[in-house]
Coordinates of C-alpha atoms in Angstrom, one line a residue:
M1 CA 110.5 85.1 97.6
I2 CA 109.0 88.1 96.0
D3 CA 109.1 91.3 97.9
P4 CA 106.7 93.9 96.4
Q5 CA 108.3 96.7 98.4
P6 CA 112.0 96.0 98.7
D7 CA 114.3 98.2 100.7
R8 CA 116.2 99.7 97.7
A9 CA 118.8 101.4 100.0
A10 CA 119.6 98.0 101.6
L11 CA 119.8 96.4 98.2
A12 CA 122.1 99.1 96.9
A13 CA 124.3 98.8 100.0
A14 CA 124.5 95.0 99.5
V15 CA 125.5 95.5 95.9
A16 CA 128.2 98.1 96.9
D17 CA 129.6 95.6 99.5
L18 CA 129.7 92.8 97.0
T19 CA 131.4 95.0 94.4
A20 CA 134.0 95.9 97.1
R21 CA 134.4 92.2 97.7
R22 CA 132.8 92.2 101.2
E23 CA 130.1 90.0 102.5
A24 CA 126.6 91.4 102.4
S25 CA 123.2 90.7 103.8
V26 CA 119.7 91.8 103.2
S27 CA 116.9 91.5 105.7
L28 CA 113.8 89.8 104.5
P29 CA 110.3 90.7 105.6
L30 CA 108.7 87.9 107.5
P31 CA 105.2 87.0 106.5
A32 CA 102.5 87.7 109.1
G33 CA 102.3 84.7 111.5
A34 CA 105.5 83.2 110.2
D35 CA 107.6 80.9 112.3
P36 CA 110.4 83.0 113.9
S37 CA 112.9 80.5 112.7
F38 CA 112.0 81.4 109.1
L39 CA 114.8 82.9 107.1
A40 CA 114.9 86.6 108.1
T41 CA 118.3 87.5 106.5
R42 CA 119.8 86.5 103.2
R43 CA 123.6 86.5 103.2
Y44 CA 125.8 86.9 100.1
I45 CA 129.5 86.5 99.5
P46 CA 131.6 87.8 96.7
L47 CA 132.1 85.7 93.6
V48 CA 135.2 83.5 93.5
R49 CA 138.1 85.3 91.9
L50 CA 141.2 83.9 90.3
L51 CA 144.5 85.8 90.5
V52 CA 146.9 84.5 87.9
L53 CA 150.5 85.5 88.3
G54 CA 152.8 84.3 85.5
A55 CA 153.6 84.2 81.8
G56 CA 153.0 81.9 78.9
A57 CA 150.4 80.0 77.0
E58 CA 149.2 78.3 80.2
C59 CA 148.1 81.7 81.6
T60 CA 146.4 82.7 78.4
A61 CA 144.5 79.4 78.4
L62 CA 143.6 79.5 82.1
V63 CA 142.3 83.1 81.8
K64 CA 140.2 82.2 78.8
L65 CA 138.8 79.1 80.5
A66 CA 138.0 81.0 83.8
R67 CA 136.2 83.8 81.9
A68 CA 134.2 81.3 79.9
Q69 CA 133.0 79.8 83.2
G70 CA 132.0 83.3 84.6
I71 CA 134.9 83.4 87.1
A72 CA 136.3 86.8 87.8
V73 CA 140.0 86.6 86.8
E74 CA 142.9 89.0 86.9
W75 CA 146.2 88.2 85.2
R76 CA 149.5 89.9 86.1
E77 CA 152.1 89.0 83.6
A78 CA 155.8 88.7 84.2
G79 CA 157.5 91.7 82.7
N80 CA 154.1 93.4 82.1
G81 CA 152.7 94.4 85.4
L82 CA 155.1 92.2 87.5
A83 CA 158.8 92.8 88.2
L84 CA 161.2 90.3 89.6
D85 CA 161.2 90.3 93.4
K86 CA 158.7 93.2 93.7
I87 CA 155.1 93.0 94.8
P88 CA 152.8 95.5 93.1
A89 CA 151.3 97.9 95.7
D90 CA 147.8 97.2 94.3
L91 CA 148.0 93.4 94.4
E92 CA 145.2 92.0 96.6
A93 CA 143.8 88.7 97.5
D94 CA 140.8 88.2 99.8
R95 CA 139.4 84.9 101.2
W96 CA 137.3 84.4 98.0
T97 CA 140.5 84.6 95.8
A98 CA 142.5 81.7 94.5
V99 CA 146.1 82.7 93.7
L100 CA 147.9 80.7 91.0
L101 CA 151.6 81.2 90.1
L102 CA 152.4 80.0 86.6
F103 CA 156.1 80.6 85.9
H104 CA 158.5 78.5 84.0
D105 CA 161.3 80.5 85.6
H106 CA 160.7 79.8 89.2
E107 CA 162.8 82.7 90.5
W108 CA 159.8 84.9 89.7
E109 CA 157.9 83.1 92.5
H110 CA 160.0 83.9 95.5
A111 CA 158.5 87.2 96.6
L112 CA 155.0 86.5 95.1
L113 CA 154.7 83.2 97.0
K114 CA 155.7 84.8 100.2
W115 CA 153.1 87.6 99.6
A116 CA 150.4 85.1 98.7
L117 CA 151.0 83.0 101.9
D118 CA 150.4 86.2 103.9
T119 CA 147.0 86.8 102.4
P120 CA 143.7 85.1 103.3
A121 CA 143.4 83.5 99.8
F122 CA 141.5 80.2 100.0
Y123 CA 143.9 78.5 97.6
I124 CA 147.5 79.1 96.6
G125 CA 149.0 77.0 93.8
A126 CA 152.3 77.0 91.9
Q127 CA 153.2 75.3 88.7
G128 CA 156.2 72.9 88.7
G129 CA 157.3 69.4 88.9
A130 CA 158.8 67.5 91.9
P131 CA 162.2 69.2 91.8
A132 CA 160.6 72.7 91.8
R133 CA 158.3 71.6 94.6
V134 CA 161.2 70.4 96.8
E135 CA 163.1 73.6 96.1
R136 CA 160.0 75.7 96.9
I137 CA 159.4 74.0 100.2
E138 CA 163.1 74.3 101.2
R139 CA 163.0 78.1 100.4
L140 CA 159.8 78.5 102.4
R141 CA 161.2 76.7 105.4
A142 CA 164.3 78.8 105.3
A143 CA 162.2 81.9 105.2
G144 CA 160.3 80.7 108.2

């Protein structure tokens, strides 16, 4: 659809909402005599975001791959932005965020996994084999 006289304020508000990672919508002008069921509002959602928490070559490769695909990615590295058993005050995940924990030393996961499970993130994943998975599940059950 081409709108020769778009509502610039509405477009600016939609861009501001998307930048703030909120849903946005823009009303579309209905052509004269258009069926009332015609699309009158265009809805937008923020881009998918990947929040990588971890350390090592896997993180470096994942961040590079995500960026190459145009995925917004944030990496918080163990020891450089992350401290053991502490959640950074500015760490956020919304419902358009996937959280991935990539630690070889799984003691880094405890507080971060608990934090991630309390967010609306659409995906939460953690690296590790079967023994790590069993330990992680037991720890989560013990924590309620």
